Amino acid sequence: MGKALAYERVIIFGGQISEISTEVLNIITKNDFIICADKGYEFALKNKITPNIIVGDFDSAPYPDNVNCEIVKLPTVKDDTDLNYAVKLAKDKGFKSFVLTGVTGGRLDQTYATIFSMNYILKSGAKVTVIDNNVKLYITNDNLTIPMPMYDCHLSVFPIGEMAEGVDINGAKYTLNNATLTNDFPLGVSNEFSDNAVTVNVKSGTLLIMVVKK
């Protein structure tokens, strides 16, 4: 499991197959390193995508047979989720750009765990985007530009942690200027795009941005 820096980006397929976006299929290139977390490999193989690595405890999918890639079998009893193990594996390989798909929907606690994994990626100095069928997730502790999707959506911005200070939101129906967002009042919920992109800046703290299909 050495370095994989010949690749430009890692794409991780999670086990929530119904949420894996076809948009991800359109952006995969030969320069992407593909990791499948547990059941995610079923989607990849069905769509003729050969993973570089499959990881999981395979409690929700059978152990993959006749696949031409590395397989990491995890114990059923462990601290990491299958997704978080895949994230750590990619981080150890030096990746600085992550795309996750098939990691929301289904169980709310697993979706929340995905947000924790995103925060881990951000803190490691890398960038991460979740692209699922019904939601896109972004995270930042600096500034970020979010393109308007091709579907009607809500845009919501929440602090990760107690608060985020010096928050600016531009290109949205409801703008903010040097605002403070706290974890006891959802000020940033249910906004909308008013331009082709929304820019979000934060001076202190971390923000989670959700683009949710209507």
Short mmCIF file of N, CA and C in Angstrom, two decimals, residues 41 45 50-51 54 63-71:
data_model
loop_
_atom_site.label_atom_id
_atom_site.label_comp_id
_atom_site.label_asym_id
_atom_site.label_seq_id
_atom_site.Cartn_x
_atom_site.Cartn_y
_atom_site.Cartn_z
N TYR A 41 -18.10 -1.74 -4.56
CA TYR A 41 -17.46 -2.42 -5.68
C TYR A 41 -18.48 -3.00 -6.65
N LEU A 45 -18.02 -2.44 -10.69
CA LEU A 45 -17.86 -3.53 -11.64
C LEU A 45 -19.02 -3.58 -12.63
N THR A 50 -12.71 -0.64 -13.15
CA THR A 50 -11.83 -1.54 -12.42
C THR A 50 -11.22 -0.80 -11.24
N PRO A 51 -11.54 -1.19 -10.01
CA PRO A 51 -10.97 -0.50 -8.85
C PRO A 51 -9.47 -0.80 -8.73
N ILE A 54 -10.19 -2.64 -3.27
CA ILE A 54 -11.49 -2.84 -2.63
C ILE A 54 -11.22 -3.10 -1.15
N TYR A 63 -17.85 -11.34 -0.46
CA TYR A 63 -16.43 -11.12 -0.76
C TYR A 63 -16.25 -11.19 -2.27
N PRO A 64 -15.61 -10.18 -2.87
CA PRO A 64 -15.49 -10.15 -4.34
C PRO A 64 -14.57 -11.23 -4.87
N ASP A 65 -15.06 -11.94 -5.86
CA ASP A 65 -14.27 -12.98 -6.52
C ASP A 65 -13.92 -12.56 -7.94
N ASN A 66 -12.81 -13.07 -8.42
CA ASN A 66 -12.40 -12.86 -9.82
C ASN A 66 -12.30 -11.39 -10.19
N VAL A 67 -11.72 -10.59 -9.31
CA VAL A 67 -11.46 -9.18 -9.61
C VAL A 67 -9.96 -8.96 -9.67
N ASN A 68 -9.54 -8.13 -10.60
CA ASN A 68 -8.12 -7.91 -10.84
C ASN A 68 -7.65 -6.66 -10.09
N CYS A 69 -7.71 -6.74 -8.75
CA CYS A 69 -7.25 -5.61 -7.95
C CYS A 69 -6.93 -6.10 -6.55
N GLU A 70 -6.32 -5.23 -5.77
CA GLU A 70 -6.02 -5.56 -4.38
C GLU A 70 -7.31 -5.55 -3.55
N ILE A 71 -7.44 -6.49 -2.64
CA ILE A 71 -8.58 -6.53 -1.73
C ILE A 71 -8.06 -6.50 -0.30
#
